[in-house]
Short mmCIF file of C-alpha atoms in Angstrom, two decimals:
data_model
loop_
_atom_site.label_atom_id
_atom_site.label_comp_id
_atom_site.label_asym_id
_atom_site.label_seq_id
_atom_site.Cartn_x
_atom_site.Cartn_y
_atom_site.Cartn_z
CA GLY E 1 -2.80 -15.30 9.93
CA SER E 2 -6.38 -14.08 10.69
CA ARG E 3 -9.08 -16.11 12.62
CA ASN E 4 -11.98 -14.22 11.31
CA ILE E 5 -11.10 -12.73 7.46
CA GLU E 6 -12.41 -15.46 5.33
CA SER E 7 -9.73 -15.14 2.57
CA SER E 8 -7.16 -15.38 4.80
CA VAL E 9 -8.55 -18.23 6.94
CA LYS E 10 -9.28 -20.04 3.51
CA GLN E 11 -5.52 -19.74 2.55
CA ILE E 12 -3.25 -20.26 5.42
CA PRO E 13 -3.74 -24.51 5.14
CA PHE E 14 -2.45 -24.18 1.50
CA TYR E 15 0.51 -22.03 2.15
CA VAL E 16 1.40 -24.23 5.28
CA GLU E 17 1.41 -27.25 3.61
CA LYS E 18 3.73 -25.67 0.77
CA MET E 19 6.11 -24.44 3.18
CA LYS E 20 6.39 -27.86 4.51
CA GLU E 21 6.70 -29.38 1.13
CA ASN E 22 9.82 -26.88 0.52
CA LYS E 23 11.39 -27.77 3.90
CA ILE E 24 11.07 -24.41 5.57
CA ALA E 25 10.90 -24.31 8.92
CA ILE E 26 7.45 -22.80 10.66
CA THR E 27 8.20 -21.13 14.16
CA GLY E 28 5.77 -20.49 16.94
CA SER E 29 6.53 -16.62 17.14
CA VAL E 30 8.05 -13.71 15.27
CA ASP E 31 10.59 -13.67 17.99
CA GLU E 32 11.71 -17.35 17.44
CA LEU E 33 11.71 -16.53 13.62
CA LEU E 34 14.21 -13.60 14.06
CA LYS E 35 17.01 -16.06 15.60
CA MET E 36 16.78 -17.77 12.07
CA VAL E 37 16.39 -15.10 9.56
CA ASP E 38 18.59 -12.37 7.82
CA VAL E 39 15.51 -10.44 6.57
CA VAL E 40 11.39 -10.45 7.08
CA MET E 41 8.69 -10.12 5.18
CA LEU E 42 4.97 -9.69 6.34
CA MET E 43 2.79 -11.03 4.23
CA THR E 44 -0.22 -11.80 6.41
CA PHE E 45 -3.84 -10.50 4.76
CA ASP E 46 -4.74 -9.09 8.27
CA GLY E 47 -3.28 -5.72 9.13
CA ARG E 48 -4.39 -5.48 12.73
CA PRO E 49 -1.39 -7.42 14.33
CA ARG E 50 0.76 -5.80 11.79
CA VAL E 51 2.00 -2.88 14.28
CA GLU E 52 2.93 -5.53 17.20
CA GLN E 53 4.59 -7.83 14.35
CA ALA E 54 6.43 -5.03 12.75
CA LEU E 55 7.64 -3.58 16.08
CA GLN E 56 9.50 -6.75 17.41
CA VAL E 57 11.00 -6.77 13.54
CA ILE E 58 12.30 -3.62 13.75
CA LYS E 59 13.69 -3.27 16.94
CA SER E 60 15.96 -6.59 15.68
CA GLY E 61 17.13 -4.10 12.99
CA LYS E 62 16.58 -6.87 10.20
CA PRO E 63 15.45 -5.00 7.12
CA LEU E 64 11.65 -5.47 6.84
CA PHE E 65 9.45 -5.66 3.48
CA ILE E 66 5.65 -5.22 4.61
CA ASN E 67 2.95 -6.43 2.18
CA LYS E 68 -0.79 -4.77 2.08
CA PRO E 69 -2.49 -3.85 4.41
CA PHE E 70 0.29 -2.13 5.68
CA ALA E 71 -1.91 -1.93 8.93
CA ALA E 72 -5.25 -1.31 9.69
CA SER E 73 -5.16 2.33 10.98
CA LEU E 74 -3.16 5.17 9.95
CA LYS E 75 -2.11 5.62 13.44
CA ASP E 76 -0.67 2.07 13.42
CA VAL E 77 1.07 3.35 10.21
CA VAL E 78 2.59 6.09 12.05
CA LYS E 79 3.81 3.98 14.38
CA ILE E 80 5.65 1.67 12.23
CA ILE E 81 7.07 4.25 10.31
CA ASP E 82 8.27 6.58 13.31
CA ALA E 83 9.84 3.42 15.12
CA ALA E 84 11.64 2.47 11.87
CA LYS E 85 12.83 6.13 11.61
CA LYS E 86 13.86 6.16 15.32
CA LEU E 87 15.88 2.98 15.14
CA LYS E 88 17.19 3.10 11.69
CA THR E 89 15.87 0.01 10.40
CA PRO E 90 15.18 0.00 6.83
CA ILE E 91 11.37 -0.78 5.70
CA PHE E 92 9.79 -1.03 2.52
CA SER E 93 6.49 -1.38 1.53
CA SER E 94 4.95 -1.46 -1.96
CA SER E 95 2.25 -2.68 -4.24
CA PRO E 96 3.25 -4.55 -7.29
CA THR E 97 1.15 -1.84 -9.26
CA ARG E 98 3.72 0.38 -9.11
CA TYR E 99 6.14 -1.13 -11.35
CA LEU E 100 3.03 -0.89 -14.51
CA LYS E 101 5.17 0.41 -17.55
CA GLY E 102 3.16 3.51 -18.39
CA ALA E 103 3.21 4.69 -14.59
CA GLN E 104 7.15 4.29 -14.41
CA LEU E 105 7.75 6.02 -17.48
CA ALA E 106 5.85 8.95 -16.24
CA ARG E 107 7.31 9.08 -12.82
CA ASN E 108 10.82 8.43 -14.60
CA GLY E 109 10.14 11.84 -17.06
CA GLY E 110 8.92 10.02 -20.23
CA ILE E 111 6.02 12.09 -20.71
CA GLY E 112 7.64 15.37 -19.61
CA GLU E 113 6.21 17.51 -16.43
CA VAL E 114 3.27 15.15 -15.32
CA THR E 115 0.23 17.59 -15.05
CA GLY E 116 -2.38 14.90 -13.82
CA ALA E 117 -3.52 11.55 -13.13
CA ASP E 118 -6.70 9.37 -13.41
CA CYS E 119 -6.16 5.86 -11.95
CA TYR E 120 -8.44 3.11 -11.29
CA SER E 121 -8.68 -0.57 -9.42
CA ARG E 122 -10.69 -3.21 -7.78
CA ALA E 123 -11.76 -2.24 -4.27
CA PRO E 124 -13.87 -4.68 -2.51
CA LEU E 125 -14.12 -3.77 1.36
CA GLU E 126 -13.26 -5.63 4.42
CA PRO E 127 -15.38 -4.49 7.39
CA THR E 128 -12.16 -4.94 9.60
CA HIS E 129 -9.90 -2.37 7.57
CA PRO E 130 -10.48 1.24 6.41
CA ASP E 131 -12.23 1.27 3.43
CA PHE E 132 -9.21 1.64 1.02
CA PHE E 133 -6.05 0.07 3.23
CA TRP E 134 -7.50 -3.73 2.28
CA TYR E 135 -7.39 -3.36 -1.74
CA GLY E 136 -7.96 0.10 -2.88
CA ILE E 137 -4.03 0.75 -2.37
CA HIS E 138 -3.27 -1.02 -5.57
CA GLY E 139 -5.16 1.81 -7.78
CA ILE E 140 -3.83 4.66 -5.25
CA GLU E 141 -0.26 3.35 -5.65
CA ILE E 142 -0.54 3.92 -9.30
CA LEU E 143 -1.87 7.32 -8.80
CA PHE E 144 1.36 8.04 -6.25
CA THR E 145 3.61 6.60 -8.37
CA ILE E 146 2.65 8.94 -11.20
CA MET E 147 1.97 12.01 -9.25
CA GLY E 148 4.45 11.82 -6.46
CA LYS E 149 3.94 12.05 -2.75
CA ASP E 150 2.90 15.76 -2.21
CA CYS E 151 -0.90 15.66 -2.08
CA ARG E 152 -2.31 18.46 0.06
CA VAL E 153 -6.09 18.36 -0.35
CA VAL E 154 -8.53 15.41 -0.94
CA GLN E 155 -12.14 14.99 -1.54
CA ARG E 156 -14.45 11.88 -2.07
CA ILE E 157 -17.46 10.83 -3.73
CA SER E 158 -19.10 7.67 -2.73
CA SER E 159 -22.09 4.93 -3.70
CA PRO E 160 -22.07 1.58 -2.90
CA ASP E 161 -20.38 0.39 -5.91
CA THR E 162 -18.26 2.99 -6.70
CA ASP E 163 -15.71 6.01 -5.24
CA ILE E 164 -14.34 9.18 -6.77
CA VAL E 165 -11.58 10.44 -4.67
CA THR E 166 -9.81 13.70 -6.15
CA GLY E 167 -6.54 14.69 -4.54
CA THR E 168 -4.93 18.58 -5.60
CA TRP E 169 -0.98 18.28 -5.34
CA ALA E 170 1.10 21.12 -3.74
CA ASN E 171 1.55 22.05 -7.63
CA GLU E 172 -1.99 22.08 -8.11
CA ASN E 173 -2.26 19.25 -10.24
CA ILE E 174 -5.13 17.23 -9.81
CA GLY E 175 -4.98 13.54 -9.64
CA THR E 176 -8.23 10.92 -9.03
CA TYR E 177 -8.39 7.44 -8.21
CA ARG E 178 -11.78 5.33 -9.14
CA SER E 179 -12.67 2.49 -6.80
CA ILE E 180 -14.49 -0.21 -8.31
CA ARG E 181 -16.86 -2.59 -6.67
CA LYS E 182 -19.26 -3.82 -9.76
CA GLY E 183 -18.53 -5.62 -12.81
CA PHE E 184 -15.31 -5.91 -14.49
CA ALA E 185 -11.91 -4.48 -12.58
CA THR E 186 -8.59 -4.06 -13.33
CA HIS E 187 -5.35 -1.73 -12.16
CA SER E 188 -4.50 0.80 -14.27
CA GLY E 189 -5.08 4.35 -15.23
CA THR E 190 -4.20 7.13 -17.61
CA ALA E 191 -0.97 9.84 -17.10
CA PHE E 192 -1.11 13.04 -18.65
CA GLY E 193 1.96 15.12 -18.97
CA ILE E 194 3.34 18.05 -21.16
CA LYS E 195 4.42 15.92 -24.00
CA GLU E 196 1.97 12.98 -24.11
CA ILE E 197 -1.07 11.29 -22.48
CA ILE E 198 -0.41 7.56 -22.02
CA SER E 199 -2.00 4.62 -20.27
CA ALA E 200 -0.46 3.50 -17.04
CA GLY E 201 -0.11 -0.15 -18.43
CA SER E 202 -1.50 -3.69 -17.58
CA PHE E 203 -0.28 -5.70 -14.87
CA ASN E 204 -0.59 -8.73 -16.82
CA ASP E 205 2.71 -7.30 -18.43
CA VAL E 206 4.90 -6.94 -15.39
CA GLY E 207 3.42 -9.43 -12.82
CA HIS E 208 5.09 -9.52 -9.13
CA ARG E 209 8.74 -9.85 -10.83
CA PRO E 210 9.66 -6.11 -10.43
CA LEU E 211 8.71 -5.86 -7.13
CA VAL E 212 10.36 -9.21 -6.03
CA VAL E 213 13.80 -7.67 -7.92
CA ASP E 214 13.38 -4.14 -6.03
CA MET E 215 12.90 -6.60 -2.81
CA LEU E 216 15.99 -8.47 -3.13
CA ASN E 217 18.18 -5.20 -3.92
CA PHE E 218 16.35 -3.68 -0.57
CA PHE E 219 17.27 -6.88 1.48
CA GLN E 220 21.02 -6.57 0.07
CA THR E 221 21.60 -2.80 0.69
CA GLY E 222 18.74 -1.64 3.13
CA ILE E 223 17.92 1.31 0.74
CA SER E 224 14.20 1.07 -0.19
CA PRO E 225 13.26 1.93 -3.75
CA VAL E 226 9.91 3.90 -2.47
CA SER E 227 10.57 6.14 0.59
CA VAL E 228 8.68 5.93 3.95
CA ASP E 229 7.45 9.36 3.33
CA GLU E 230 5.40 8.32 0.07
CA THR E 231 4.37 5.25 1.88
CA LEU E 232 2.67 7.27 4.59
CA ALA E 233 1.37 10.09 2.23
CA ILE E 234 -0.56 6.94 0.52
CA HIS E 235 -1.98 5.89 3.63
CA VAL E 236 -2.95 9.43 4.82
CA PHE E 237 -4.86 9.98 1.40
CA MET E 238 -6.70 6.66 2.06
CA GLU E 239 -7.78 7.82 5.66
CA ALA E 240 -8.43 11.50 4.49
CA ALA E 241 -10.68 10.25 1.54
CA ASP E 242 -12.71 7.89 4.52
CA GLU E 243 -12.64 11.29 6.58
CA SER E 244 -13.92 13.30 3.42
CA ARG E 245 -17.05 10.46 2.88
CA ARG E 246 -17.71 10.40 6.65
CA ASN E 247 -17.96 14.40 6.43
CA GLY E 248 -20.71 13.88 3.24
CA GLY E 249 -17.84 14.64 0.72
CA ARG E 250 -15.98 17.72 1.89
CA PRO E 251 -12.61 18.44 1.09
CA VAL E 252 -10.27 17.26 3.71
CA GLN E 253 -6.51 18.61 4.37
CA MET E 254 -3.81 15.87 4.46
CA ASP E 255 -1.76 17.50 7.10
CA GLU E 256 -4.89 17.75 9.22
CA ILE E 257 -5.39 13.97 9.12
CA LEU E 258 -1.71 13.40 9.53
CA GLN E 259 -1.75 15.37 13.01
CA LYS E 260 -4.69 13.60 14.29
CA ALA E 261 -3.05 10.14 13.66
CA MET E 262 0.13 11.43 15.15
CA ALA E 263 -1.39 12.85 18.22
#
């Protein structure tokens, strides 16, 4: 866990006790763990040690699920994904919000050709992580579920309590993400289609079950239901949004952000 992220520090003792109650072994290292298991889930709240932890698992070849935050920088995201591709180790990462019923309907053609989406989520900030890597990813995952991975340009308007991030996709469709740091907040959005406009749905209607089912299928087959290219695009989008904010809200090219991280 983390030594200086309060939400992580507070929860570790609770989870340790739950593991002990269920007679689950607690090891002293990832290497020790790898000798005992067939698959691995990285679930800690702190993304900073993720690259080191993930690379150990990837070198073992064991299927790996990575919970949010995937890492604490885009360059670390690139390192993990590149290593998984080179060593052909299956990896999978997703927010449970990907499985909102309306988002899935839109992705699978239920509203005809998708023409746009407006999505939102609670997005408190954590100083040790890029702005949206920590929690905003839940709403941005909905946006990419509906719109696909081919976003090209990102622009962000920011205030202390709210951000509006606008993405322009390769087909010229526009999608937006609204972060919420004040007042009531939930994870959802609206999908716009040729045939219909629908709500992305409520997390209360799906919970974590669809994600867990996909995780189990992934562990059995080694085939991720979400391409690593889409996972990478989500993190490039979030870093591009930060770059736009740093530059007074100017539009930012996704490919430039990715090339910078790769360099």
